[in-house]
mmCIF file of C-alpha atoms in Angstrom:
data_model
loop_
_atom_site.group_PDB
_atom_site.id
_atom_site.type_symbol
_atom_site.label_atom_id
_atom_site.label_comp_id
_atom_site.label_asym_id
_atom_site.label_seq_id
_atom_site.Cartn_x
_atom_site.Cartn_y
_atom_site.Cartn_z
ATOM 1 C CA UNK H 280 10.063 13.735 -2.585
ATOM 2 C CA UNK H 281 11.140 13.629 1.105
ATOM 3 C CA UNK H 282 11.007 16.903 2.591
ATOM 4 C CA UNK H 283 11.910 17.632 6.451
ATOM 5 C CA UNK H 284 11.036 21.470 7.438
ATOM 6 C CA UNK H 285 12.374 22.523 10.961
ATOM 7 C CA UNK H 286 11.222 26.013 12.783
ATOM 8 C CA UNK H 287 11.298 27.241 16.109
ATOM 9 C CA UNK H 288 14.596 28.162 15.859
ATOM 10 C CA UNK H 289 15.361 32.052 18.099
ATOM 11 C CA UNK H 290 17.633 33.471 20.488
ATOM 12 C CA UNK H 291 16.555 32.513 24.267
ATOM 13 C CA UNK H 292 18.185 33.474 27.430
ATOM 14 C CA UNK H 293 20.586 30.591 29.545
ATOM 15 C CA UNK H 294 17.960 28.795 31.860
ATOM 16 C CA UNK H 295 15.086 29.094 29.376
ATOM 17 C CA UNK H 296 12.963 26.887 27.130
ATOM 18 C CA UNK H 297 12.400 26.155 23.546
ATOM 19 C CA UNK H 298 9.851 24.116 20.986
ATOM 20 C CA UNK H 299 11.205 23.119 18.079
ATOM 21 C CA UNK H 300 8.924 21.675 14.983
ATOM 22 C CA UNK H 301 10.161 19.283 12.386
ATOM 23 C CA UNK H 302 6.815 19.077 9.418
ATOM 24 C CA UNK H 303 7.681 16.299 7.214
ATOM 25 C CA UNK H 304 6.172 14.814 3.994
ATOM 26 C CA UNK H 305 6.816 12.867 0.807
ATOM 27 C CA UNK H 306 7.411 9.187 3.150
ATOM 28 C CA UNK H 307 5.124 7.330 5.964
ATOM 29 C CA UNK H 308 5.999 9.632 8.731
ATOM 30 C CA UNK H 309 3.421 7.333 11.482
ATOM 31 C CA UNK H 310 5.870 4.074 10.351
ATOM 32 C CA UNK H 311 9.147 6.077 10.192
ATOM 33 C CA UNK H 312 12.370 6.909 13.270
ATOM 34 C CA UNK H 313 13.332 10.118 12.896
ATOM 35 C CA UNK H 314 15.947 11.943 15.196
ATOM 36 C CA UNK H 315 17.496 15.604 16.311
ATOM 37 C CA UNK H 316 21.116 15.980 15.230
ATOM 38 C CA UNK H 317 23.009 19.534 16.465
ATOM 39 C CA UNK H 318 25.753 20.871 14.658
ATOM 40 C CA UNK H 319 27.653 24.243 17.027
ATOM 41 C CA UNK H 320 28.615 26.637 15.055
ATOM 42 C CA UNK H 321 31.936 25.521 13.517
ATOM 43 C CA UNK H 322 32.072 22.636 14.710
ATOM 44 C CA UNK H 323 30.581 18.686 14.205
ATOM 45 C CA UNK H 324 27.705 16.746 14.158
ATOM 46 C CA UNK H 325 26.035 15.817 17.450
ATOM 47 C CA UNK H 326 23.473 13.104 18.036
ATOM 48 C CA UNK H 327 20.562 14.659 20.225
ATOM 49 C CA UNK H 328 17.893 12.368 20.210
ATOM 50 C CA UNK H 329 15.674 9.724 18.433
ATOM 51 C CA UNK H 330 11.600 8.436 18.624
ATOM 52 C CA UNK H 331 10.682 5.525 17.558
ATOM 53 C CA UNK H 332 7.900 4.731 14.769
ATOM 54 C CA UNK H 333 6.172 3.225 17.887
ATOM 55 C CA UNK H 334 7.079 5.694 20.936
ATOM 56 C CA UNK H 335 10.262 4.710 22.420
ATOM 57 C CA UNK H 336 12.792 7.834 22.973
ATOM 58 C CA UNK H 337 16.228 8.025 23.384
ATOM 59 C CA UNK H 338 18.805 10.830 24.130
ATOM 60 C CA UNK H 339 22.270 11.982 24.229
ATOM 61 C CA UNK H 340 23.580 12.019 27.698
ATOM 62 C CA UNK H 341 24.519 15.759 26.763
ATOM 63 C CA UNK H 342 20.830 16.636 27.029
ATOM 64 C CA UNK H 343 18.876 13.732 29.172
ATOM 65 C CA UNK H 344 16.692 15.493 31.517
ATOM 66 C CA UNK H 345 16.285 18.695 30.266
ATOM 67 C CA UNK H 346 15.113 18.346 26.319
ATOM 68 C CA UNK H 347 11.823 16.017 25.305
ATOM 69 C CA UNK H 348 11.475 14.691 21.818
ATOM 70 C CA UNK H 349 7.829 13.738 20.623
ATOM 71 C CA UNK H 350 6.017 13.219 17.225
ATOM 72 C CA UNK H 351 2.311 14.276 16.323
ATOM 73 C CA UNK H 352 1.925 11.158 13.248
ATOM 74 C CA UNK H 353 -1.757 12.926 12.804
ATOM 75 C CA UNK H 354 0.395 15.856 11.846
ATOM 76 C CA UNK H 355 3.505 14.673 10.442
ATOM 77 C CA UNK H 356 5.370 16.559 12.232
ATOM 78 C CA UNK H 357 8.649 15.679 15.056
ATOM 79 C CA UNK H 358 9.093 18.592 18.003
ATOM 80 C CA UNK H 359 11.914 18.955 20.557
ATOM 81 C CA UNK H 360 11.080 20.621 23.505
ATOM 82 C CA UNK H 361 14.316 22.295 25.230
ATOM 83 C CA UNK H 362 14.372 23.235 29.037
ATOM 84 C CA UNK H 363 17.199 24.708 31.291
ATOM 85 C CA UNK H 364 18.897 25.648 27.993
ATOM 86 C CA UNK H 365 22.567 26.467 28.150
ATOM 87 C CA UNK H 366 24.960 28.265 26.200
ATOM 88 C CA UNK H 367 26.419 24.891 24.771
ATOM 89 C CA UNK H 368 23.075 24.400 23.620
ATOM 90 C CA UNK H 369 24.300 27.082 20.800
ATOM 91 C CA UNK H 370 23.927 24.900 17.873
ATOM 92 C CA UNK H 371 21.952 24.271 14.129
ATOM 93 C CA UNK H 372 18.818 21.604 14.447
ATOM 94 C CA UNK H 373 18.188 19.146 12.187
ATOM 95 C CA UNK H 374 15.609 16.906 11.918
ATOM 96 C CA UNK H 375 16.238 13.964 10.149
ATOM 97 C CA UNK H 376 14.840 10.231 9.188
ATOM 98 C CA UNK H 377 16.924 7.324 10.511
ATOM 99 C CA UNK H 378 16.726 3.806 9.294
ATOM 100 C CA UNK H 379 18.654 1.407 12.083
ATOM 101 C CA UNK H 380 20.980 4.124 12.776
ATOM 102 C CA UNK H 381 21.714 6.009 9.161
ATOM 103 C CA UNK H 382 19.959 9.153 8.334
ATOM 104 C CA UNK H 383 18.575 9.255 5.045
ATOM 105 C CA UNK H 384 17.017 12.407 4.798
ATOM 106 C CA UNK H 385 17.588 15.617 6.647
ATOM 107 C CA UNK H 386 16.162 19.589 6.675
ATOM 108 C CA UNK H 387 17.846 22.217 6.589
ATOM 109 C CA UNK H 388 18.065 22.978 10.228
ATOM 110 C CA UNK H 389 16.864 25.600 12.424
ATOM 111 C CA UNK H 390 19.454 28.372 14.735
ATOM 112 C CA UNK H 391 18.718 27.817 18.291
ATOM 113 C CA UNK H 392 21.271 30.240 20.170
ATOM 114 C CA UNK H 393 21.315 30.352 23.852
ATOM 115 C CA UNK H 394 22.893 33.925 25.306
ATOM 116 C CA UNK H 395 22.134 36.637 27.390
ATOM 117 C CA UNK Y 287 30.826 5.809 24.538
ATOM 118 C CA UNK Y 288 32.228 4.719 21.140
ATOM 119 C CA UNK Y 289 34.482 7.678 19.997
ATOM 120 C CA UNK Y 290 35.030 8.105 15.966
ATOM 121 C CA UNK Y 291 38.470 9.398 15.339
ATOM 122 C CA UNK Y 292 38.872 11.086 11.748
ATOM 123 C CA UNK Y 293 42.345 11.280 9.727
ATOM 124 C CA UNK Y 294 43.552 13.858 8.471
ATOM 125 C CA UNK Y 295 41.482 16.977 9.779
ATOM 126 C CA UNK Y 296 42.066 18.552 5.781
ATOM 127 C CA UNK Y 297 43.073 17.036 2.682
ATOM 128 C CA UNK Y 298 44.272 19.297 0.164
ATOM 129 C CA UNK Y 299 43.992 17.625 -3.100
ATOM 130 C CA UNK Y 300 43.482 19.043 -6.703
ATOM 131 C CA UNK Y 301 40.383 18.361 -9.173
ATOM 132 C CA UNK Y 302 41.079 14.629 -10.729
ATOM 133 C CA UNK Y 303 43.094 13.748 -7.711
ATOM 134 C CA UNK Y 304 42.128 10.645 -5.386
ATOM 135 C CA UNK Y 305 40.939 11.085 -2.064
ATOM 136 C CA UNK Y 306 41.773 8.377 0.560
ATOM 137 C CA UNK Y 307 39.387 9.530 4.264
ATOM 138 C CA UNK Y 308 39.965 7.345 7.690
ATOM 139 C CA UNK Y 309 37.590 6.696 9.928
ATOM 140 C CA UNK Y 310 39.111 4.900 13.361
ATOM 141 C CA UNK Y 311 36.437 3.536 15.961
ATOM 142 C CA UNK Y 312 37.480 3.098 19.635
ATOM 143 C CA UNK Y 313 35.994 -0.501 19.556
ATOM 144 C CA UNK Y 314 34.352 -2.666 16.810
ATOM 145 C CA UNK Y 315 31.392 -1.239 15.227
ATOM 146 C CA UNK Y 316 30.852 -4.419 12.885
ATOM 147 C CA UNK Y 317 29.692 -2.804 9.923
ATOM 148 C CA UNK Y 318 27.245 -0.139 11.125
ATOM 149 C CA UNK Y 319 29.386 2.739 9.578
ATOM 150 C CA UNK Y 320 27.773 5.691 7.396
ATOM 151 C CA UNK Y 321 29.684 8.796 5.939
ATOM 152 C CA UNK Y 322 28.062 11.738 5.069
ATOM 153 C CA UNK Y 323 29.290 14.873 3.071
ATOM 154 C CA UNK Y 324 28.155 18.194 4.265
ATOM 155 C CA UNK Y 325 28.758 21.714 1.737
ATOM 156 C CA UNK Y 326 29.181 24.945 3.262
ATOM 157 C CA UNK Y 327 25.657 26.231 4.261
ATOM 158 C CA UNK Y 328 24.074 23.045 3.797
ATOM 159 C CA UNK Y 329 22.499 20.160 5.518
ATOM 160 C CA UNK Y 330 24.692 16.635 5.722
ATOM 161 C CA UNK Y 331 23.850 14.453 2.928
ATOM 162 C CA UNK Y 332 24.495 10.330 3.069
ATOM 163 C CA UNK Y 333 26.726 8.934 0.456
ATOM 164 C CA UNK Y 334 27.310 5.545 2.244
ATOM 165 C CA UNK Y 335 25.731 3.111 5.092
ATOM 166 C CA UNK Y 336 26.860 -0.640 6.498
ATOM 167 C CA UNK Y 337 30.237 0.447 5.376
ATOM 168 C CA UNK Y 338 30.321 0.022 1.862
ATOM 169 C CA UNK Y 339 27.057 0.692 0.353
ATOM 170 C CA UNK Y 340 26.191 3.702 -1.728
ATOM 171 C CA UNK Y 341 23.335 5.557 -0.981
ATOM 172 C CA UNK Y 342 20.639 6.335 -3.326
ATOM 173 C CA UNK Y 343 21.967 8.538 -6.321
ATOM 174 C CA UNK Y 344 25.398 8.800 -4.890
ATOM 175 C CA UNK Y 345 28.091 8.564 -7.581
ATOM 176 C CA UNK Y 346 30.112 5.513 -8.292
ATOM 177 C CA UNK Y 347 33.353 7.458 -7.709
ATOM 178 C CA UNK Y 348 32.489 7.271 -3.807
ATOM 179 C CA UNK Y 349 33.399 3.959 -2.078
ATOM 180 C CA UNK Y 350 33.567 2.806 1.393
ATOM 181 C CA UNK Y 351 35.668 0.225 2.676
ATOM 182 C CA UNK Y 352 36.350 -1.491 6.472
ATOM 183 C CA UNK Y 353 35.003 -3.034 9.321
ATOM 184 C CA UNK Y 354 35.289 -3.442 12.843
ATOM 185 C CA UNK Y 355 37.490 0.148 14.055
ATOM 186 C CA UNK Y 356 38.782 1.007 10.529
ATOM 187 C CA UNK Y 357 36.886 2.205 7.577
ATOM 188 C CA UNK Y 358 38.015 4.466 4.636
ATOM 189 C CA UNK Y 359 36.452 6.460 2.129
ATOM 190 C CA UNK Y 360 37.266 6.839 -1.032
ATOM 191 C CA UNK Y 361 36.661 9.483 -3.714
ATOM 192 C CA UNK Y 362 38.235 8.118 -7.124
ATOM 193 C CA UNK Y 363 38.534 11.372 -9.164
ATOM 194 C CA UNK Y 364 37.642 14.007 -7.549
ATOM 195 C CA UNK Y 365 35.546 16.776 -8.679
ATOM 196 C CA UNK Y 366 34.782 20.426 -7.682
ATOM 197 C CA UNK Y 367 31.568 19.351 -6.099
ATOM 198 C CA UNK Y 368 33.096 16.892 -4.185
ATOM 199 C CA UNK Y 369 34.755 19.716 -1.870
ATOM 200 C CA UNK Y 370 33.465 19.896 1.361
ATOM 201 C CA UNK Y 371 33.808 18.300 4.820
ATOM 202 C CA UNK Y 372 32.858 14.572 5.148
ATOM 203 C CA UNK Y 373 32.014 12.804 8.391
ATOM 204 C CA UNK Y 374 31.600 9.532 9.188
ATOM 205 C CA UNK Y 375 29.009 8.067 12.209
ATOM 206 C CA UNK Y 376 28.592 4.700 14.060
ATOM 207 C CA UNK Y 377 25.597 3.265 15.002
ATOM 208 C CA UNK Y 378 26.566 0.213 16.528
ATOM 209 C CA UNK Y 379 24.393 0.693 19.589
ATOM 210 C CA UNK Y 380 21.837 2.218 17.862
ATOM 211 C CA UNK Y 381 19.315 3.258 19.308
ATOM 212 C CA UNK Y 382 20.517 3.910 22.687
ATOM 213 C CA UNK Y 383 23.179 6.154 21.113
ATOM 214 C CA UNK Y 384 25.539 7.149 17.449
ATOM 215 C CA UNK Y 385 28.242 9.177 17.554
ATOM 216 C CA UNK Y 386 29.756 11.105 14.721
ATOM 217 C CA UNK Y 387 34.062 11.606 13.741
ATOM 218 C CA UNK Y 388 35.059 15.575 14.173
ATOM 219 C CA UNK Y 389 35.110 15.499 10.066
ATOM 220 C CA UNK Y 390 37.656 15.701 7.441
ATOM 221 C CA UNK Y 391 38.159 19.058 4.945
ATOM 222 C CA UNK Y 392 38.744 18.149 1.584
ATOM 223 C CA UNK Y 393 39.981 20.995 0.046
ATOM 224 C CA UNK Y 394 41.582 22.645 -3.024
ATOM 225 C CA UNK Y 395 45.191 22.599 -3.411
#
């Protein structure tokens, strides 16, 4: 069974940084994409980023710059590391697999809210 | 940037009813077009990808239709599971970038 687990998930201050962890298990996580989808509270789905089986990264032009995604395959687990965080950031995390472009699988998400 | 334009925002419908969901690109996607249904509390779940194709375990009274900048889903009969909000997402450009429709309510009348 596919199973996705995000944490790092707290309340941080406007201008400060985050780590978030995504363990996964039950697929091939070294041969897999996975990405970071945001969902603000209320509102949509919102594409954050994607790596690569093989390294590449990719992000939303929302967050280019300021958040890092990167995968530990010895660990099977995807982090996000957030910088200059703002209080758009507000949002749910999810980590999820992506096969050319679909997402198959996703956690259950982890709160990030950004406020003072 | 490819925006996803979803019609209507709520559908109020009763049990047994049929549900018809649009989907409206701003410029041809082809057929790289998933929905996804997402329950109160809960993480998004795929019911269909290239357009038309049911996902894994997904029941036969979801279908997708379209291509191009128009794409509809379709929920035969519905049931009380089947209320919740349902988005669909283009991946044309994958990987440089997706974008997801604001979502549709489906609702009880």
């Amino acid at each position: 069974e596919v199973q996705l687990l995000e944490s790092g998930g707290a309340l941080v201050q406007p201008g400060g940084s985050l780590r978030l962890s995504c363990a996964a298990s039950g697929f091939t996580f070294s041969s897999s994409s996975v990405s970071w989808v945001r969902q603000a509270p209320g509102k949509g789905l919102e594409w954050v980023s994607a790596i690569h089986s093989d390294g590449p990264t990719f992000y939303a032009a929302s967050v280019k710059g300021r958040f890092t995604i990167s995968r530990d395959n010895s660990k099977d687990t995807l982090f996000l590391q957030m910088t200059s965080l703002r209080a758009e950031d507000t949002a749910i995390y999810y980590c999820a697999t992506t096969f050319v472009g679909r997402h198959d699988y996703w956690g259950q998400g982890t709160l990030v809210t950004v406020s003072s | 940037e490819i925006v996803m334009t979803q019609s209507p925002a709520t559908l109020s419908l009763s049990p047994g009813e049929r549900a018809t969901l649009s989907c409206r690109a701003s410029q041809s996607v082809g057929s790289n077009l998933a929905w996804y249904q997402q329950k109160s509390g809960q993480a998004p779940r795929l019911l269909i990808y290239s357009a038309s194709t049911r996902a894994t375990g997904v029941a036969a009274r979801f279908s997708g239709s379209g291509s191009g900048t128009e794409f509809t889903l379709t929920i035969s009969s519905l049931q009380s599971e089947d209320f919740a909000v349902y988005y669909c997402q283009q991946y044309n450009n994958w990987p440089q970038t997706e974008t997801f429709g604001q979502g549709t309510k489906v609702e009880v009348k």
